[in-house]
Amino acid sequence: MILTKRLVLGACMVALQTGAMAHGVTCGDIQVAHPHSPPTIGLSKVGAVYFNGITNKGKQADQLIAARTEVSPAVEIHEMAMVGDVMKMRSVSEVALPPGKEISLKRGQVNGYHVMLLDLTKPLKEGDKFPITLTFKRAGECQAEVVVAAPKAAEAHQH
């Protein structure tokens, strides 16, 4: 009996550690990996949220269509693209999530996406955490926790 209790306790501890290390969220068929944001500089009123990836594990296409968070009254989905020799950023209404594919939303990615936070209510500081609600056309809403980390720390923290 004591051995069984220890095995169950050990299994629970491993499950909790694995969940904590995974840092992401699953919403229906959509898996969101490692939401993170760099700290803001000075009194900057803009920030960004990046993800190691958003994966559609389903058999039907989906789209990321909106995001919201308490740290910013205005949140937009942005696309980065090279136009000639100039990197341009523009707001888009959705990010297509084809079935069985992962879409990367990493910092500095050419021809990639990120979530832009406008008119921040407070600076984003290293070590802070805040919730973000992502809205998918098919999967609906799900909430993830964004970790504020310097770019090198965020890259090293990938899982």
PDB file of C-alpha atoms in Angstrom:
ATOM      1  CA  MET A   1       0.000   0.000   0.000  1.00  0.00           C
ATOM      2  CA  ILE A   2       2.806   2.432   0.888  1.00  0.00           C
ATOM      3  CA  LEU A   3       4.609   1.592  -2.371  1.00  0.00           C
ATOM      4  CA  THR A   4       1.425   2.244  -4.364  1.00  0.00           C
ATOM      5  CA  LYS A   5       0.964   5.646  -2.682  1.00  0.00           C
ATOM      6  CA  ARG A   6       4.575   6.561  -3.435  1.00  0.00           C
ATOM      7  CA  LEU A   7       4.212   5.535  -7.080  1.00  0.00           C
ATOM      8  CA  VAL A   8       1.016   7.562  -7.456  1.00  0.00           C
ATOM      9  CA  LEU A   9       2.615  10.567  -5.740  1.00  0.00           C
ATOM     10  CA  GLY A  10       5.691  10.282  -7.964  1.00  0.00           C
ATOM     11  CA  ALA A  11       3.569  10.077 -11.105  1.00  0.00           C
ATOM     12  CA  CYS A  12       1.616  13.170 -10.046  1.00  0.00           C
ATOM     13  CA  MET A  13       4.825  15.114  -9.417  1.00  0.00           C
ATOM     14  CA  VAL A  14       6.198  14.184 -12.853  1.00  0.00           C
ATOM     15  CA  ALA A  15       2.923  15.228 -14.495  1.00  0.00           C
ATOM     16  CA  LEU A  16       2.967  18.581 -12.717  1.00  0.00           C
ATOM     17  CA  GLN A  17       6.597  19.231 -13.651  1.00  0.00           C
ATOM     18  CA  THR A  18       5.987  18.277 -17.274  1.00  0.00           C
ATOM     19  CA  GLY A  19       2.977  20.580 -17.457  1.00  0.00           C
ATOM     20  CA  ALA A  20       4.912  23.454 -15.921  1.00  0.00           C
ATOM     21  CA  MET A  21       7.840  23.007 -18.290  1.00  0.00           C
ATOM     22  CA  ALA A  22       5.626  22.778 -21.361  1.00  0.00           C
ATOM     23  CA  HIS A  23       4.399  26.414 -20.962  1.00  0.00           C
ATOM     24  CA  GLY A  24       1.589  26.542 -23.419  1.00  0.00           C
ATOM     25  CA  VAL A  25      -2.064  25.783 -23.816  1.00  0.00           C
ATOM     26  CA  THR A  26      -4.284  23.488 -25.867  1.00  0.00           C
ATOM     27  CA  CYS A  27      -7.581  24.775 -27.196  1.00  0.00           C
ATOM     28  CA  GLY A  28      -9.492  22.075 -29.034  1.00  0.00           C
ATOM     29  CA  ASP A  29      -7.195  20.930 -31.840  1.00  0.00           C
ATOM     30  CA  ILE A  30      -4.936  23.976 -31.466  1.00  0.00           C
ATOM     31  CA  GLN A  31      -1.714  23.854 -29.444  1.00  0.00           C
ATOM     32  CA  VAL A  32      -0.062  27.140 -28.492  1.00  0.00           C
ATOM     33  CA  ALA A  33       3.608  26.821 -27.499  1.00  0.00           C
ATOM     34  CA  HIS A  34       5.535  29.178 -25.222  1.00  0.00           C
ATOM     35  CA  PRO A  35       3.814  32.586 -25.320  1.00  0.00           C
ATOM     36  CA  HIS A  36       6.444  35.194 -24.432  1.00  0.00           C
ATOM     37  CA  SER A  37       7.068  38.908 -24.637  1.00  0.00           C
ATOM     38  CA  PRO A  38      10.271  40.938 -24.435  1.00  0.00           C
ATOM     39  CA  PRO A  39      10.465  43.580 -21.706  1.00  0.00           C
ATOM     40  CA  THR A  40       9.570  47.066 -22.878  1.00  0.00           C
ATOM     41  CA  ILE A  41      12.262  49.719 -23.023  1.00  0.00           C
ATOM     42  CA  GLY A  42      11.838  52.910 -21.021  1.00  0.00           C
ATOM     43  CA  LEU A  43       8.328  54.336 -21.196  1.00  0.00           C
ATOM     44  CA  SER A  44       7.414  52.549 -24.427  1.00  0.00           C
ATOM     45  CA  LYS A  45       3.662  52.062 -24.797  1.00  0.00           C
ATOM     46  CA  VAL A  46       3.927  49.201 -27.293  1.00  0.00           C
ATOM     47  CA  GLY A  47       4.885  45.581 -26.842  1.00  0.00           C
ATOM     48  CA  ALA A  48       4.614  42.280 -28.655  1.00  0.00           C
ATOM     49  CA  VAL A  49       3.741  38.675 -27.882  1.00  0.00           C
ATOM     50  CA  TYR A  50       5.495  35.852 -29.704  1.00  0.00           C
ATOM     51  CA  PHE A  51       4.948  32.085 -29.684  1.00  0.00           C
ATOM     52  CA  ASN A  52       7.305  29.245 -30.473  1.00  0.00           C
ATOM     53  CA  GLY A  53       4.479  27.950 -32.596  1.00  0.00           C
ATOM     54  CA  ILE A  54       0.768  27.452 -32.977  1.00  0.00           C
ATOM     55  CA  THR A  55      -0.052  23.971 -34.244  1.00  0.00           C
ATOM     56  CA  ASN A  56      -3.332  22.779 -35.707  1.00  0.00           C
ATOM     57  CA  LYS A  57      -3.530  19.088 -34.766  1.00  0.00           C
ATOM     58  CA  GLY A  58      -6.989  18.775 -36.316  1.00  0.00           C
ATOM     59  CA  LYS A  59      -8.224  17.750 -39.734  1.00  0.00           C
ATOM     60  CA  GLN A  60      -9.909  21.065 -40.525  1.00  0.00           C
ATOM     61  CA  ALA A  61      -8.353  24.472 -41.115  1.00  0.00           C
ATOM     62  CA  ASP A  62      -8.677  27.095 -38.406  1.00  0.00           C
ATOM     63  CA  GLN A  63      -7.619  30.720 -38.019  1.00  0.00           C
ATOM     64  CA  LEU A  64      -6.308  32.894 -35.213  1.00  0.00           C
ATOM     65  CA  ILE A  65      -8.723  35.830 -35.544  1.00  0.00           C
ATOM     66  CA  ALA A  66      -8.225  37.949 -32.414  1.00  0.00           C
ATOM     67  CA  ALA A  67      -6.400  38.404 -29.129  1.00  0.00           C
ATOM     68  CA  ARG A  68      -6.973  40.454 -26.012  1.00  0.00           C
ATOM     69  CA  THR A  69      -5.183  41.092 -22.733  1.00  0.00           C
ATOM     70  CA  GLU A  70      -5.558  43.223 -19.622  1.00  0.00           C
ATOM     71  CA  VAL A  71      -2.167  44.898 -20.184  1.00  0.00           C
ATOM     72  CA  SER A  72      -3.260  46.555 -23.430  1.00  0.00           C
ATOM     73  CA  PRO A  73      -6.608  48.010 -24.500  1.00  0.00           C
ATOM     74  CA  ALA A  74      -5.705  47.583 -28.181  1.00  0.00           C
ATOM     75  CA  VAL A  75      -4.322  44.284 -29.460  1.00  0.00           C
ATOM     76  CA  GLU A  76      -3.654  43.510 -33.123  1.00  0.00           C
ATOM     77  CA  ILE A  77      -2.306  40.577 -35.090  1.00  0.00           C
ATOM     78  CA  HIS A  78       0.601  41.778 -37.239  1.00  0.00           C
ATOM     79  CA  GLU A  79       2.431  40.318 -40.190  1.00  0.00           C
ATOM     80  CA  MET A  80       6.063  41.136 -40.926  1.00  0.00           C
ATOM     81  CA  ALA A  81       7.177  41.010 -44.561  1.00  0.00           C
ATOM     82  CA  MET A  82      10.178  42.084 -46.588  1.00  0.00           C
ATOM     83  CA  VAL A  83       9.178  44.533 -49.299  1.00  0.00           C
ATOM     84  CA  GLY A  84      12.282  45.081 -51.365  1.00  0.00           C
ATOM     85  CA  ASP A  85      14.994  45.793 -48.797  1.00  0.00           C
ATOM     86  CA  VAL A  86      12.589  47.095 -46.151  1.00  0.00           C
ATOM     87  CA  MET A  87      10.866  45.119 -43.398  1.00  0.00           C
ATOM     88  CA  LYS A  88       7.226  46.208 -43.194  1.00  0.00           C
ATOM     89  CA  MET A  89       4.629  45.448 -40.558  1.00  0.00           C
ATOM     90  CA  ARG A  90       0.875  45.486 -41.108  1.00  0.00           C
ATOM     91  CA  SER A  91      -2.216  44.512 -39.188  1.00  0.00           C
ATOM     92  CA  VAL A  92      -4.042  41.421 -40.483  1.00  0.00           C
ATOM     93  CA  SER A  93      -7.474  40.042 -39.682  1.00  0.00           C
ATOM     94  CA  GLU A  94      -6.331  36.432 -39.297  1.00  0.00           C
ATOM     95  CA  VAL A  95      -3.495  33.929 -39.314  1.00  0.00           C
ATOM     96  CA  ALA A  96      -4.347  30.787 -41.289  1.00  0.00           C
ATOM     97  CA  LEU A  97      -3.744  27.523 -39.398  1.00  0.00           C
ATOM     98  CA  PRO A  98      -3.819  24.683 -41.941  1.00  0.00           C
ATOM     99  CA  PRO A  99      -4.616  21.191 -40.605  1.00  0.00           C
ATOM    100  CA  GLY A 100      -1.568  19.269 -39.420  1.00  0.00           C
ATOM    101  CA  LYS A 101       0.718  22.299 -39.668  1.00  0.00           C
ATOM    102  CA  GLU A 102       2.635  24.497 -37.232  1.00  0.00           C
ATOM    103  CA  ILE A 103       2.782  28.244 -37.759  1.00  0.00           C
ATOM    104  CA  SER A 104       5.726  30.002 -36.164  1.00  0.00           C
ATOM    105  CA  LEU A 105       5.262  33.413 -34.551  1.00  0.00           C
ATOM    106  CA  LYS A 106       8.843  34.008 -33.421  1.00  0.00           C
ATOM    107  CA  ARG A 107      10.621  37.288 -32.793  1.00  0.00           C
ATOM    108  CA  GLY A 108      12.625  38.596 -35.749  1.00  0.00           C
ATOM    109  CA  GLN A 109      11.054  36.179 -38.182  1.00  0.00           C
ATOM    110  CA  VAL A 110      10.844  37.451 -41.757  1.00  0.00           C
ATOM    111  CA  ASN A 111       7.431  36.818 -43.294  1.00  0.00           C
ATOM    112  CA  GLY A 112       6.020  35.913 -39.912  1.00  0.00           C
ATOM    113  CA  TYR A 113       3.422  37.050 -37.418  1.00  0.00           C
ATOM    114  CA  HIS A 114       3.181  38.361 -33.870  1.00  0.00           C
ATOM    115  CA  VAL A 115       0.576  39.873 -31.571  1.00  0.00           C
ATOM    116  CA  MET A 116       1.059  43.620 -31.108  1.00  0.00           C
ATOM    117  CA  LEU A 117       0.140  45.286 -27.815  1.00  0.00           C
ATOM    118  CA  LEU A 118      -0.725  48.974 -28.227  1.00  0.00           C
ATOM    119  CA  ASP A 119      -1.091  51.624 -25.521  1.00  0.00           C
ATOM    120  CA  LEU A 120       0.235  49.379 -22.734  1.00  0.00           C
ATOM    121  CA  THR A 121      -1.231  50.108 -19.310  1.00  0.00           C
ATOM    122  CA  LYS A 122       2.182  49.545 -17.685  1.00  0.00           C
ATOM    123  CA  PRO A 123       5.722  48.603 -18.759  1.00  0.00           C
ATOM    124  CA  LEU A 124       6.454  44.913 -19.307  1.00  0.00           C
ATOM    125  CA  LYS A 125       9.252  43.920 -16.935  1.00  0.00           C
ATOM    126  CA  GLU A 126      11.502  40.857 -16.938  1.00  0.00           C
ATOM    127  CA  GLY A 127       9.818  38.070 -14.956  1.00  0.00           C
ATOM    128  CA  ASP A 128       6.289  39.492 -15.261  1.00  0.00           C
ATOM    129  CA  LYS A 129       3.466  37.227 -16.402  1.00  0.00           C
ATOM    130  CA  PHE A 130       0.099  38.197 -17.829  1.00  0.00           C
ATOM    131  CA  PRO A 131      -2.862  36.398 -19.410  1.00  0.00           C
ATOM    132  CA  ILE A 132      -3.726  36.644 -23.087  1.00  0.00           C
ATOM    133  CA  THR A 133      -6.947  35.357 -24.599  1.00  0.00           C
ATOM    134  CA  LEU A 134      -6.603  34.037 -28.135  1.00  0.00           C
ATOM    135  CA  THR A 135      -9.673  33.628 -30.325  1.00  0.00           C
ATOM    136  CA  PHE A 136      -9.735  30.968 -33.019  1.00  0.00           C
ATOM    137  CA  LYS A 137     -12.477  30.724 -35.641  1.00  0.00           C
ATOM    138  CA  ARG A 138     -13.204  27.036 -34.961  1.00  0.00           C
ATOM    139  CA  ALA A 139     -11.525  26.254 -31.623  1.00  0.00           C
ATOM    140  CA  GLY A 140     -12.986  29.316 -29.879  1.00  0.00           C
ATOM    141  CA  GLU A 141     -11.290  31.191 -27.070  1.00  0.00           C
ATOM    142  CA  CYS A 142      -8.485  30.009 -24.870  1.00  0.00           C
ATOM    143  CA  GLN A 143      -6.321  31.765 -22.341  1.00  0.00           C
ATOM    144  CA  ALA A 144      -2.552  31.427 -22.159  1.00  0.00           C
ATOM    145  CA  GLU A 145       0.031  32.892 -19.814  1.00  0.00           C
ATOM    146  CA  VAL A 146       2.649  35.170 -21.367  1.00  0.00           C
ATOM    147  CA  VAL A 147       6.069  35.243 -19.713  1.00  0.00           C
ATOM    148  CA  VAL A 148       8.078  38.458 -20.051  1.00  0.00           C
ATOM    149  CA  ALA A 149      11.697  37.520 -20.743  1.00  0.00           C
ATOM    150  CA  ALA A 150      14.643  39.079 -22.537  1.00  0.00           C
ATOM    151  CA  PRO A 151      14.991  37.636 -26.054  1.00  0.00           C
ATOM    152  CA  LYS A 152      17.993  35.442 -25.173  1.00  0.00           C
ATOM    153  CA  ALA A 153      16.213  34.058 -22.090  1.00  0.00           C
ATOM    154  CA  ALA A 154      13.002  33.452 -24.053  1.00  0.00           C
ATOM    155  CA  GLU A 155      14.918  31.538 -26.742  1.00  0.00           C
ATOM    156  CA  ALA A 156      16.761  29.466 -24.130  1.00  0.00           C
ATOM    157  CA  HIS A 157      13.439  28.676 -22.413  1.00  0.00           C
ATOM    158  CA  GLN A 158      11.995  26.958 -25.508  1.00  0.00           C
ATOM    159  CA  HIS A 159      10.390  23.566 -24.949  1.00  0.00           C
TER     160      HIS A 159
END
